[in-house]
Amino acid sequence: QSPSPRGGLAREADALDLLEDAKAQVPKLNKALESAAKPLEATLAAEAAYPSGLPMTGSLDISSEFGLRNNPFGGGGFEVHEGMDFIGNVGDIIAATGDGVVTLAGPNGGYGNTVTIDHGYGYETLYAHMSKVSVKVGDRIKRGQIVGHVGSTGRSSGPHLHYSLYKDKKAINPRQVMNIPKNVLAAGSR
């Protein structure tokens, strides 16, 4: 196929002509780059906020899974456990599982010393039974940042971290988003 018909008088473009043409295109290229970067920035922010990290370092030892369980305080019966319990020693580090803003930092009834983090995008996490809270309400938190230390405050049968995850105010199984190896099971499930 032959090129479109063209013609007329012309002179060969010199370096200044090429530079002027490039300068004229810069605003359009900047606008295109900015519009492409905004969705990428939003995606990166959502990825950082997504609470898929682990709340404790070292080997994971789970004492109670999410869902129906025997009452751990005796007396029979069952209760719905809206989180996972990670066994630890008093003082072990508890870390944020995603970026967010602290919405609660302190005593919280049966949960004892508690931190909650709003991650945006409908996600919220709760860290309970802490011996020490290391953040305050309003703090902006990054994934992996220390939020407190393992304890046994509130309704607790021993040192551990109770970790809950909520999506649109509804408790969901943390295993759905956390990177916990499938072979790591609660003590009673092994």
Short mmCIF file of N, CA and C in Angstrom, two decimals:
data_model
loop_
_atom_site.label_atom_id
_atom_site.label_comp_id
_atom_site.label_asym_id
_atom_site.label_seq_id
_atom_site.Cartn_x
_atom_site.Cartn_y
_atom_site.Cartn_z
N GLN A 1 0.86 -1.19 0.00
CA GLN A 1 0.00 0.00 0.00
C GLN A 1 0.90 1.24 0.00
N SER A 2 0.58 2.21 -0.84
CA SER A 2 1.41 3.41 -0.97
C SER A 2 1.04 4.42 0.10
N PRO A 3 2.00 5.26 0.51
CA PRO A 3 1.71 6.27 1.54
C PRO A 3 0.71 7.30 1.02
N SER A 4 0.07 8.02 1.96
CA SER A 4 -0.88 9.08 1.59
C SER A 4 -0.16 10.13 0.76
N PRO A 5 -0.86 10.74 -0.20
CA PRO A 5 -0.23 11.78 -1.02
C PRO A 5 0.19 12.97 -0.15
N ARG A 6 1.37 13.49 -0.42
CA ARG A 6 1.91 14.64 0.30
C ARG A 6 2.66 15.52 -0.67
N GLY A 7 2.93 16.75 -0.29
CA GLY A 7 3.71 17.60 -1.17
C GLY A 7 3.90 18.99 -0.61
N GLY A 8 4.43 19.89 -1.40
CA GLY A 8 4.67 21.27 -1.00
C GLY A 8 6.15 21.53 -0.79
N LEU A 9 6.47 22.80 -0.63
CA LEU A 9 7.85 23.19 -0.40
C LEU A 9 8.20 22.93 1.06
N ALA A 10 9.43 22.53 1.30
CA ALA A 10 9.87 22.25 2.66
C ALA A 10 11.37 22.50 2.77
N ARG A 11 11.82 22.69 3.99
CA ARG A 11 13.25 22.73 4.25
C ARG A 11 13.55 21.65 5.27
N GLU A 12 14.75 21.19 5.32
CA GLU A 12 15.13 20.14 6.26
C GLU A 12 15.10 20.71 7.68
N ALA A 13 14.52 19.97 8.63
CA ALA A 13 14.44 20.42 10.02
C ALA A 13 15.83 20.40 10.65
N ASP A 14 16.13 21.47 11.39
CA ASP A 14 17.40 21.49 12.11
C ASP A 14 17.15 21.17 13.59
N ALA A 15 18.20 21.18 14.37
CA ALA A 15 18.12 20.81 15.78
C ALA A 15 17.16 21.72 16.56
N LEU A 16 17.15 23.01 16.27
CA LEU A 16 16.24 23.94 16.97
C LEU A 16 14.78 23.63 16.67
N ASP A 17 14.48 23.27 15.40
CA ASP A 17 13.11 22.90 15.04
C ASP A 17 12.68 21.67 15.83
N LEU A 18 13.56 20.68 15.91
CA LEU A 18 13.24 19.45 16.65
C LEU A 18 13.05 19.73 18.14
N LEU A 19 13.90 20.61 18.70
CA LEU A 19 13.79 20.96 20.12
C LEU A 19 12.46 21.68 20.39
N GLU A 20 12.08 22.61 19.56
CA GLU A 20 10.82 23.33 19.74
C GLU A 20 9.63 22.37 19.66
N ASP A 21 9.68 21.43 18.72
CA ASP A 21 8.60 20.45 18.59
C ASP A 21 8.51 19.57 19.85
N ALA A 22 9.67 19.15 20.37
CA ALA A 22 9.69 18.33 21.59
C ALA A 22 9.13 19.11 22.77
N LYS A 23 9.52 20.41 22.90
CA LYS A 23 9.01 21.24 24.00
C LYS A 23 7.49 21.38 23.93
N ALA A 24 6.97 21.49 22.74
CA ALA A 24 5.52 21.64 22.56
C ALA A 24 4.76 20.39 22.99
N GLN A 25 5.42 19.24 22.91
CA GLN A 25 4.75 17.98 23.27
C GLN A 25 4.84 17.65 24.75
N VAL A 26 5.73 18.29 25.50
CA VAL A 26 5.94 17.97 26.91
C VAL A 26 4.67 18.11 27.75
N PRO A 27 3.91 19.20 27.66
CA PRO A 27 2.69 19.29 28.49
C PRO A 27 1.72 18.14 28.24
N LYS A 28 1.55 17.76 26.99
CA LYS A 28 0.63 16.66 26.66
C LYS A 28 1.16 15.34 27.23
N LEU A 29 2.47 15.13 27.14
CA LEU A 29 3.07 13.90 27.68
C LEU A 29 2.96 13.87 29.21
N ASN A 30 3.18 15.03 29.87
CA ASN A 30 3.05 15.09 31.33
C ASN A 30 1.62 14.76 31.77
N LYS A 31 0.65 15.31 31.04
CA LYS A 31 -0.75 15.04 31.37
C LYS A 31 -1.07 13.55 31.22
N ALA A 32 -0.57 12.94 30.15
CA ALA A 32 -0.80 11.50 29.94
C ALA A 32 -0.13 10.68 31.04
N LEU A 33 1.08 11.08 31.44
CA LEU A 33 1.79 10.37 32.50
C LEU A 33 1.06 10.50 33.83
N GLU A 34 0.58 11.70 34.17
CA GLU A 34 -0.16 11.90 35.42
C GLU A 34 -1.44 11.08 35.46
N SER A 35 -2.14 11.04 34.35
CA SER A 35 -3.40 10.27 34.34
C SER A 35 -3.13 8.78 34.44
N ALA A 36 -1.97 8.32 33.94
CA ALA A 36 -1.62 6.90 34.07
C ALA A 36 -1.12 6.58 35.47
N ALA A 37 -0.48 7.55 36.15
CA ALA A 37 0.11 7.32 37.47
C ALA A 37 -0.94 7.27 38.57
N LYS A 38 -2.03 8.04 38.44
CA LYS A 38 -3.04 8.09 39.51
C LYS A 38 -3.63 6.72 39.83
N PRO A 39 -4.06 5.93 38.82
CA PRO A 39 -4.58 4.61 39.16
C PRO A 39 -3.50 3.70 39.78
N LEU A 40 -2.26 3.86 39.33
CA LEU A 40 -1.17 3.06 39.90
C LEU A 40 -0.95 3.43 41.37
N GLU A 41 -0.96 4.73 41.68
CA GLU A 41 -0.79 5.17 43.06
C GLU A 41 -1.92 4.64 43.94
N ALA A 42 -3.15 4.67 43.44
CA ALA A 42 -4.29 4.15 44.20
C ALA A 42 -4.15 2.65 44.42
N THR A 43 -3.68 1.93 43.41
CA THR A 43 -3.48 0.48 43.54
C THR A 43 -2.40 0.18 44.58
N LEU A 44 -1.31 0.93 44.55
CA LEU A 44 -0.23 0.72 45.53
C LEU A 44 -0.70 1.02 46.94
N ALA A 45 -1.51 2.07 47.12
CA ALA A 45 -2.04 2.40 48.45
C ALA A 45 -2.97 1.30 48.95
N ALA A 46 -3.82 0.79 48.07
CA ALA A 46 -4.74 -0.30 48.46
C ALA A 46 -3.95 -1.55 48.83
N GLU A 47 -2.90 -1.84 48.08
CA GLU A 47 -2.06 -3.02 48.36
C GLU A 47 -1.39 -2.90 49.72
N ALA A 48 -0.86 -1.72 50.05
CA ALA A 48 -0.20 -1.51 51.34
C ALA A 48 -1.20 -1.59 52.49
N ALA A 49 -2.43 -1.15 52.27
CA ALA A 49 -3.45 -1.16 53.32
C ALA A 49 -4.04 -2.55 53.55
N TYR A 50 -4.03 -3.39 52.52
CA TYR A 50 -4.63 -4.72 52.61
C TYR A 50 -3.97 -5.50 53.75
N PRO A 51 -4.73 -5.90 54.78
CA PRO A 51 -4.12 -6.50 55.98
C PRO A 51 -3.74 -7.97 55.81
N SER A 52 -2.79 -8.23 54.93
CA SER A 52 -2.38 -9.61 54.65
C SER A 52 -1.11 -10.01 55.39
N GLY A 53 -0.50 -9.09 56.11
CA GLY A 53 0.72 -9.41 56.85
C GLY A 53 0.42 -10.27 58.07
N LEU A 54 1.49 -10.65 58.76
CA LEU A 54 1.36 -11.45 59.98
C LEU A 54 1.50 -10.54 61.20
N PRO A 55 0.68 -10.76 62.23
CA PRO A 55 0.71 -9.86 63.39
C PRO A 55 1.82 -10.16 64.39
N MET A 56 2.51 -11.28 64.22
CA MET A 56 3.61 -11.63 65.12
C MET A 56 4.75 -12.19 64.29
N THR A 57 5.97 -12.01 64.80
CA THR A 57 7.14 -12.54 64.12
C THR A 57 7.51 -13.90 64.70
N GLY A 58 8.42 -14.59 64.04
CA GLY A 58 8.86 -15.90 64.52
C GLY A 58 7.89 -16.98 64.10
N SER A 59 8.02 -18.13 64.74
CA SER A 59 7.13 -19.24 64.38
C SER A 59 5.73 -18.97 64.94
N LEU A 60 4.73 -19.29 64.14
CA LEU A 60 3.35 -19.06 64.55
C LEU A 60 2.84 -20.27 65.31
N ASP A 61 2.23 -20.01 66.44
CA ASP A 61 1.61 -21.07 67.23
C ASP A 61 0.19 -20.59 67.54
N ILE A 62 -0.78 -21.22 66.90
CA ILE A 62 -2.18 -20.81 67.02
C ILE A 62 -2.88 -21.67 68.06
N SER A 63 -3.58 -21.02 69.00
CA SER A 63 -4.30 -21.77 70.02
C SER A 63 -5.78 -21.87 69.72
N SER A 64 -6.30 -20.97 68.89
CA SER A 64 -7.73 -21.01 68.59
C SER A 64 -7.97 -20.38 67.21
N GLU A 65 -8.74 -21.09 66.40
CA GLU A 65 -9.08 -20.62 65.06
C GLU A 65 -10.34 -19.75 65.08
N PHE A 66 -10.66 -19.17 63.96
CA PHE A 66 -11.87 -18.39 63.76
C PHE A 66 -13.08 -19.34 63.72
N GLY A 67 -14.20 -18.93 64.31
CA GLY A 67 -15.43 -19.70 64.20
C GLY A 67 -15.88 -20.30 65.52
N LEU A 68 -16.71 -21.31 65.43
CA LEU A 68 -17.28 -21.98 66.60
C LEU A 68 -16.20 -22.72 67.38
N ARG A 69 -16.20 -22.58 68.71
CA ARG A 69 -15.22 -23.28 69.54
C ARG A 69 -15.84 -23.59 70.89
N ASN A 70 -15.24 -24.54 71.61
CA ASN A 70 -15.64 -24.83 73.00
C ASN A 70 -15.31 -23.62 73.86
N ASN A 71 -16.15 -23.37 74.85
CA ASN A 71 -15.88 -22.28 75.78
C ASN A 71 -14.55 -22.55 76.47
N PRO A 72 -13.53 -21.69 76.30
CA PRO A 72 -12.22 -21.95 76.88
C PRO A 72 -12.16 -21.76 78.39
N PHE A 73 -13.26 -21.26 78.99
CA PHE A 73 -13.26 -21.01 80.42
C PHE A 73 -14.07 -22.04 81.19
N GLY A 74 -14.35 -23.16 80.55
CA GLY A 74 -15.10 -24.23 81.20
C GLY A 74 -16.58 -23.95 81.25
N GLY A 75 -17.31 -24.81 81.90
CA GLY A 75 -18.75 -24.65 82.03
C GLY A 75 -19.51 -25.17 80.83
N GLY A 76 -18.79 -25.74 79.87
CA GLY A 76 -19.46 -26.30 78.69
C GLY A 76 -19.96 -25.24 77.74
N GLY A 77 -20.55 -25.70 76.70
CA GLY A 77 -21.11 -24.79 75.71
C GLY A 77 -20.09 -24.37 74.67
N PHE A 78 -20.61 -23.66 73.69
CA PHE A 78 -19.78 -23.19 72.59
C PHE A 78 -19.92 -21.68 72.47
N GLU A 79 -18.97 -21.07 71.80
CA GLU A 79 -19.02 -19.64 71.51
C GLU A 79 -18.44 -19.40 70.13
N VAL A 80 -18.85 -18.30 69.53
CA VAL A 80 -18.31 -17.92 68.23
C VAL A 80 -17.09 -17.05 68.48
N HIS A 81 -15.96 -17.49 67.95
CA HIS A 81 -14.70 -16.78 68.11
C HIS A 81 -14.42 -15.97 66.85
N GLU A 82 -14.51 -14.64 66.96
CA GLU A 82 -14.38 -13.76 65.80
C GLU A 82 -12.93 -13.36 65.55
N GLY A 83 -12.04 -14.32 65.54
CA GLY A 83 -10.64 -14.03 65.27
C GLY A 83 -9.80 -15.27 65.42
N MET A 84 -8.50 -15.06 65.51
CA MET A 84 -7.54 -16.14 65.74
C MET A 84 -6.71 -15.77 66.95
N ASP A 85 -6.32 -16.78 67.73
CA ASP A 85 -5.46 -16.55 68.89
C ASP A 85 -4.07 -17.10 68.59
N PHE A 86 -3.06 -16.23 68.74
CA PHE A 86 -1.66 -16.60 68.53
C PHE A 86 -0.97 -16.65 69.89
N ILE A 87 -0.43 -17.80 70.25
CA ILE A 87 0.27 -17.96 71.53
C ILE A 87 1.57 -17.18 71.49
N GLY A 88 1.90 -16.56 72.59
CA GLY A 88 3.17 -15.83 72.70
C GLY A 88 3.56 -15.67 74.14
N ASN A 89 4.69 -15.05 74.35
CA ASN A 89 5.16 -14.74 75.69
C ASN A 89 4.85 -13.27 75.97
N VAL A 90 4.59 -12.96 77.22
CA VAL A 90 4.34 -11.57 77.59
C VAL A 90 5.51 -10.72 77.09
N GLY A 91 5.18 -9.69 76.35
CA GLY A 91 6.20 -8.78 75.83
C GLY A 91 6.57 -9.03 74.37
N ASP A 92 6.16 -10.18 73.79
CA ASP A 92 6.45 -10.42 72.37
C ASP A 92 5.83 -9.30 71.54
N ILE A 93 6.47 -9.00 70.43
CA ILE A 93 6.03 -7.90 69.56
C ILE A 93 4.78 -8.26 68.77
N ILE A 94 3.87 -7.29 68.70
CA ILE A 94 2.68 -7.38 67.85
C ILE A 94 2.82 -6.29 66.80
N ALA A 95 2.66 -6.67 65.53
CA ALA A 95 2.86 -5.73 64.42
C ALA A 95 1.60 -5.58 63.58
N ALA A 96 1.44 -4.40 63.00
CA ALA A 96 0.30 -4.12 62.11
C ALA A 96 0.39 -4.99 60.86
N THR A 97 -0.74 -5.50 60.42
CA THR A 97 -0.77 -6.37 59.24
C THR A 97 -0.96 -5.59 57.94
N GLY A 98 -1.17 -4.28 58.03
CA GLY A 98 -1.32 -3.42 56.86
C GLY A 98 -1.30 -1.97 57.28
N ASP A 99 -1.12 -1.07 56.33
CA ASP A 99 -1.12 0.36 56.60
C ASP A 99 -2.52 0.80 57.05
N GLY A 100 -2.58 1.81 57.90
CA GLY A 100 -3.88 2.32 58.32
C GLY A 100 -3.76 3.39 59.39
N VAL A 101 -4.89 3.68 60.03
CA VAL A 101 -4.97 4.70 61.08
C VAL A 101 -5.54 4.05 62.34
N VAL A 102 -4.89 4.29 63.47
CA VAL A 102 -5.34 3.74 64.75
C VAL A 102 -6.65 4.42 65.17
N THR A 103 -7.67 3.60 65.45
CA THR A 103 -8.97 4.13 65.87
C THR A 103 -9.27 3.83 67.34
N LEU A 104 -8.54 2.90 67.94
CA LEU A 104 -8.68 2.58 69.37
C LEU A 104 -7.32 2.14 69.87
N ALA A 105 -6.94 2.61 71.05
CA ALA A 105 -5.67 2.22 71.66
C ALA A 105 -5.82 2.30 73.17
N GLY A 106 -6.20 1.17 73.79
CA GLY A 106 -6.36 1.16 75.23
C GLY A 106 -7.33 0.10 75.68
N PRO A 107 -7.82 0.20 76.93
CA PRO A 107 -8.73 -0.80 77.48
C PRO A 107 -10.00 -0.94 76.65
N ASN A 108 -10.46 -2.20 76.50
CA ASN A 108 -11.64 -2.46 75.68
C ASN A 108 -12.38 -3.69 76.23
N GLY A 109 -12.92 -3.57 77.43
CA GLY A 109 -13.72 -4.65 78.02
C GLY A 109 -12.99 -5.98 78.06
N GLY A 110 -13.68 -7.04 77.62
CA GLY A 110 -13.12 -8.38 77.63
C GLY A 110 -11.90 -8.57 76.76
N TYR A 111 -11.68 -7.65 75.84
CA TYR A 111 -10.48 -7.72 75.00
C TYR A 111 -9.24 -7.18 75.71
N GLY A 112 -9.44 -6.56 76.88
CA GLY A 112 -8.30 -5.98 77.59
C GLY A 112 -7.70 -4.84 76.78
N ASN A 113 -6.39 -4.66 76.90
CA ASN A 113 -5.70 -3.61 76.15
C ASN A 113 -5.73 -3.96 74.67
N THR A 114 -6.30 -3.05 73.87
CA THR A 114 -6.62 -3.33 72.47
C THR A 114 -6.18 -2.20 71.57
N VAL A 115 -5.81 -2.57 70.34
CA VAL A 115 -5.58 -1.61 69.27
C VAL A 115 -6.46 -2.02 68.10
N THR A 116 -7.17 -1.03 67.52
CA THR A 116 -7.87 -1.29 66.26
C THR A 116 -7.30 -0.33 65.22
N ILE A 117 -7.20 -0.83 64.00
CA ILE A 117 -6.66 -0.05 62.89
C ILE A 117 -7.66 -0.08 61.74
N ASP A 118 -7.98 1.11 61.25
CA ASP A 118 -8.82 1.24 60.06
C ASP A 118 -7.87 1.30 58.86
N HIS A 119 -7.97 0.29 57.99
CA HIS A 119 -7.09 0.19 56.83
C HIS A 119 -7.69 0.82 55.58
N GLY A 120 -8.93 1.32 55.69
CA GLY A 120 -9.61 1.82 54.51
C GLY A 120 -10.13 0.66 53.69
N TYR A 121 -10.80 0.96 52.61
CA TYR A 121 -11.32 -0.07 51.71
C TYR A 121 -12.22 -1.07 52.43
N GLY A 122 -12.80 -0.66 53.59
CA GLY A 122 -13.71 -1.51 54.35
C GLY A 122 -13.03 -2.46 55.32
N TYR A 123 -11.70 -2.44 55.44
CA TYR A 123 -10.97 -3.37 56.32
C TYR A 123 -10.61 -2.71 57.64
N GLU A 124 -10.76 -3.48 58.71
CA GLU A 124 -10.35 -3.05 60.05
C GLU A 124 -9.76 -4.26 60.77
N THR A 125 -8.71 -4.04 61.55
CA THR A 125 -8.12 -5.13 62.34
C THR A 125 -8.16 -4.77 63.82
N LEU A 126 -8.18 -5.81 64.65
CA LEU A 126 -8.23 -5.65 66.10
C LEU A 126 -7.16 -6.56 66.70
N TYR A 127 -6.36 -6.00 67.61
CA TYR A 127 -5.28 -6.71 68.30
C TYR A 127 -5.59 -6.60 69.79
N ALA A 128 -5.78 -7.74 70.47
CA ALA A 128 -6.29 -7.67 71.85
C ALA A 128 -5.44 -8.44 72.85
N HIS A 129 -5.70 -8.17 74.13
CA HIS A 129 -5.09 -8.79 75.31
C HIS A 129 -3.64 -8.34 75.52
N MET A 130 -3.28 -7.18 75.00
CA MET A 130 -1.90 -6.69 75.05
C MET A 130 -1.44 -6.35 76.47
N SER A 131 -0.15 -6.59 76.72
CA SER A 131 0.45 -6.15 77.97
C SER A 131 0.80 -4.67 77.88
N LYS A 132 1.11 -4.22 76.65
CA LYS A 132 1.48 -2.81 76.44
C LYS A 132 0.99 -2.39 75.06
N VAL A 133 0.39 -1.21 75.00
CA VAL A 133 -0.04 -0.60 73.74
C VAL A 133 1.03 0.43 73.36
N SER A 134 1.53 0.37 72.12
CA SER A 134 2.64 1.23 71.70
C SER A 134 2.24 2.34 70.73
N VAL A 135 0.94 2.53 70.50
CA VAL A 135 0.46 3.55 69.58
C VAL A 135 -0.68 4.32 70.24
N LYS A 136 -1.10 5.40 69.58
CA LYS A 136 -2.24 6.16 70.11
C LYS A 136 -3.24 6.43 68.99
N VAL A 137 -4.46 6.74 69.37
CA VAL A 137 -5.52 7.02 68.40
C VAL A 137 -5.06 8.14 67.47
N GLY A 138 -5.28 7.93 66.18
CA GLY A 138 -4.92 8.91 65.17
C GLY A 138 -3.57 8.64 64.51
N ASP A 139 -2.75 7.78 65.11
CA ASP A 139 -1.44 7.47 64.50
C ASP A 139 -1.64 6.80 63.15
N ARG A 140 -0.83 7.21 62.17
CA ARG A 140 -0.78 6.53 60.87
C ARG A 140 0.24 5.42 60.99
N ILE A 141 -0.19 4.21 60.64
CA ILE A 141 0.61 3.01 60.86
C ILE A 141 1.00 2.40 59.52
N LYS A 142 2.21 1.85 59.46
CA LYS A 142 2.67 1.11 58.28
C LYS A 142 2.69 -0.38 58.60
N ARG A 143 2.49 -1.22 57.59
CA ARG A 143 2.56 -2.67 57.77
C ARG A 143 3.91 -3.02 58.42
N GLY A 144 3.84 -3.88 59.44
CA GLY A 144 5.05 -4.31 60.15
C GLY A 144 5.44 -3.43 61.32
N GLN A 145 4.80 -2.28 61.47
CA GLN A 145 5.11 -1.38 62.58
C GLN A 145 4.59 -1.98 63.89
N ILE A 146 5.36 -1.82 64.95
CA ILE A 146 4.96 -2.33 66.27
C ILE A 146 3.77 -1.53 66.78
N VAL A 147 2.70 -2.26 67.18
CA VAL A 147 1.52 -1.60 67.75
C VAL A 147 1.35 -1.93 69.22
N GLY A 148 2.06 -2.96 69.70
CA GLY A 148 1.95 -3.34 71.11
C GLY A 148 2.71 -4.62 71.39
N HIS A 149 2.41 -5.19 72.57
CA HIS A 149 3.12 -6.38 73.02
C HIS A 149 2.15 -7.39 73.62
N VAL A 150 2.44 -8.65 73.41
CA VAL A 150 1.58 -9.74 73.88
C VAL A 150 1.38 -9.64 75.39
N GLY A 151 0.16 -9.96 75.81
CA GLY A 151 -0.17 -9.97 77.22
C GLY A 151 -1.32 -10.92 77.50
N SER A 152 -1.98 -10.70 78.62
CA SER A 152 -3.11 -11.54 79.02
C SER A 152 -4.16 -10.70 79.73
N THR A 153 -4.41 -9.49 79.20
CA THR A 153 -5.39 -8.60 79.82
C THR A 153 -6.79 -8.93 79.33
N GLY A 154 -7.80 -8.53 80.10
CA GLY A 154 -9.18 -8.80 79.72
C GLY A 154 -9.55 -10.25 79.96
N ARG A 155 -10.49 -10.77 79.20
CA ARG A 155 -10.96 -12.16 79.32
C ARG A 155 -9.97 -13.06 78.58
N SER A 156 -8.98 -13.55 79.31
CA SER A 156 -7.88 -14.28 78.70
C SER A 156 -7.44 -15.40 79.62
N SER A 157 -7.08 -16.54 79.04
CA SER A 157 -6.64 -17.68 79.86
C SER A 157 -5.12 -17.80 79.89
N GLY A 158 -4.41 -16.86 79.28
CA GLY A 158 -2.96 -16.87 79.27
C GLY A 158 -2.43 -15.95 78.19
N PRO A 159 -1.11 -15.74 78.16
CA PRO A 159 -0.54 -14.78 77.21
C PRO A 159 -0.77 -15.20 75.75
N HIS A 160 -1.39 -14.31 74.99
CA HIS A 160 -1.61 -14.56 73.57
C HIS A 160 -2.07 -13.27 72.91
N LEU A 161 -2.11 -13.28 71.61
CA LEU A 161 -2.68 -12.19 70.83
C LEU A 161 -3.98 -12.69 70.23
N HIS A 162 -5.07 -11.99 70.50
CA HIS A 162 -6.32 -12.24 69.77
C HIS A 162 -6.30 -11.25 68.62
N TYR A 163 -6.44 -11.79 67.40
CA TYR A 163 -6.40 -10.96 66.19
C TYR A 163 -7.70 -11.16 65.43
N SER A 164 -8.42 -10.06 65.19
CA SER A 164 -9.66 -10.11 64.41
C SER A 164 -9.52 -9.25 63.17
N LEU A 165 -10.23 -9.67 62.12
CA LEU A 165 -10.25 -8.94 60.86
C LEU A 165 -11.70 -8.72 60.46
N TYR A 166 -12.02 -7.49 60.10
CA TYR A 166 -13.38 -7.13 59.71
C TYR A 166 -13.36 -6.55 58.29
N LYS A 167 -14.35 -6.94 57.52
CA LYS A 167 -14.58 -6.36 56.19
C LYS A 167 -15.98 -5.79 56.20
N ASP A 168 -16.10 -4.49 56.01
CA ASP A 168 -17.39 -3.80 56.06
C ASP A 168 -18.13 -4.12 57.35
N LYS A 169 -17.40 -4.04 58.48
CA LYS A 169 -17.91 -4.23 59.86
C LYS A 169 -18.31 -5.67 60.18
N LYS A 170 -18.03 -6.63 59.29
CA LYS A 170 -18.38 -8.04 59.53
C LYS A 170 -17.10 -8.84 59.72
N ALA A 171 -17.04 -9.62 60.82
CA ALA A 171 -15.85 -10.43 61.09
C ALA A 171 -15.68 -11.48 59.99
N ILE A 172 -14.44 -11.59 59.50
CA ILE A 172 -14.12 -12.63 58.52
C ILE A 172 -12.91 -13.41 59.02
N ASN A 173 -12.74 -14.60 58.51
CA ASN A 173 -11.63 -15.46 58.91
C ASN A 173 -10.32 -14.83 58.43
N PRO A 174 -9.40 -14.50 59.35
CA PRO A 174 -8.13 -13.90 58.94
C PRO A 174 -7.35 -14.76 57.94
N ARG A 175 -7.55 -16.07 57.98
CA ARG A 175 -6.85 -16.94 57.04
C ARG A 175 -7.20 -16.61 55.59
N GLN A 176 -8.35 -15.96 55.36
CA GLN A 176 -8.76 -15.61 54.00
C GLN A 176 -7.82 -14.60 53.37
N VAL A 177 -7.14 -13.79 54.18
CA VAL A 177 -6.26 -12.76 53.61
C VAL A 177 -4.81 -12.85 54.09
N MET A 178 -4.57 -13.50 55.22
CA MET A 178 -3.21 -13.57 55.76
C MET A 178 -2.41 -14.66 55.07
N ASN A 179 -1.11 -14.45 55.05
CA ASN A 179 -0.20 -15.43 54.45
C ASN A 179 0.26 -16.45 55.50
N ILE A 180 -0.69 -17.20 56.04
CA ILE A 180 -0.38 -18.23 57.03
C ILE A 180 -0.26 -19.55 56.28
N PRO A 181 0.87 -20.25 56.43
CA PRO A 181 0.99 -21.55 55.76
C PRO A 181 -0.15 -22.48 56.19
N LYS A 182 -0.67 -23.25 55.24
CA LYS A 182 -1.82 -24.13 55.50
C LYS A 182 -1.52 -25.19 56.56
N ASN A 183 -0.25 -25.54 56.72
CA ASN A 183 0.09 -26.57 57.71
C ASN A 183 0.17 -26.02 59.14
N VAL A 184 0.02 -24.70 59.32
CA VAL A 184 0.00 -24.11 60.66
C VAL A 184 -1.45 -24.10 61.13
N LEU A 185 -1.75 -25.01 62.06
CA LEU A 185 -3.11 -25.19 62.56
C LEU A 185 -3.15 -24.93 64.05
N ALA A 186 -4.34 -24.68 64.57
CA ALA A 186 -4.50 -24.52 66.01
C ALA A 186 -4.14 -25.82 66.72
N ALA A 187 -3.68 -25.70 67.96
CA ALA A 187 -3.23 -26.86 68.74
C ALA A 187 -4.27 -27.97 68.74
N GLY A 188 -5.53 -27.65 68.91
CA GLY A 188 -6.58 -28.67 68.96
C GLY A 188 -6.93 -29.25 67.60
N SER A 189 -6.46 -28.63 66.51
CA SER A 189 -6.79 -29.09 65.16
C SER A 189 -5.74 -30.01 64.57
N ARG A 190 -4.61 -30.16 65.25
CA ARG A 190 -3.48 -30.92 64.69
C ARG A 190 -3.70 -32.40 64.78
#
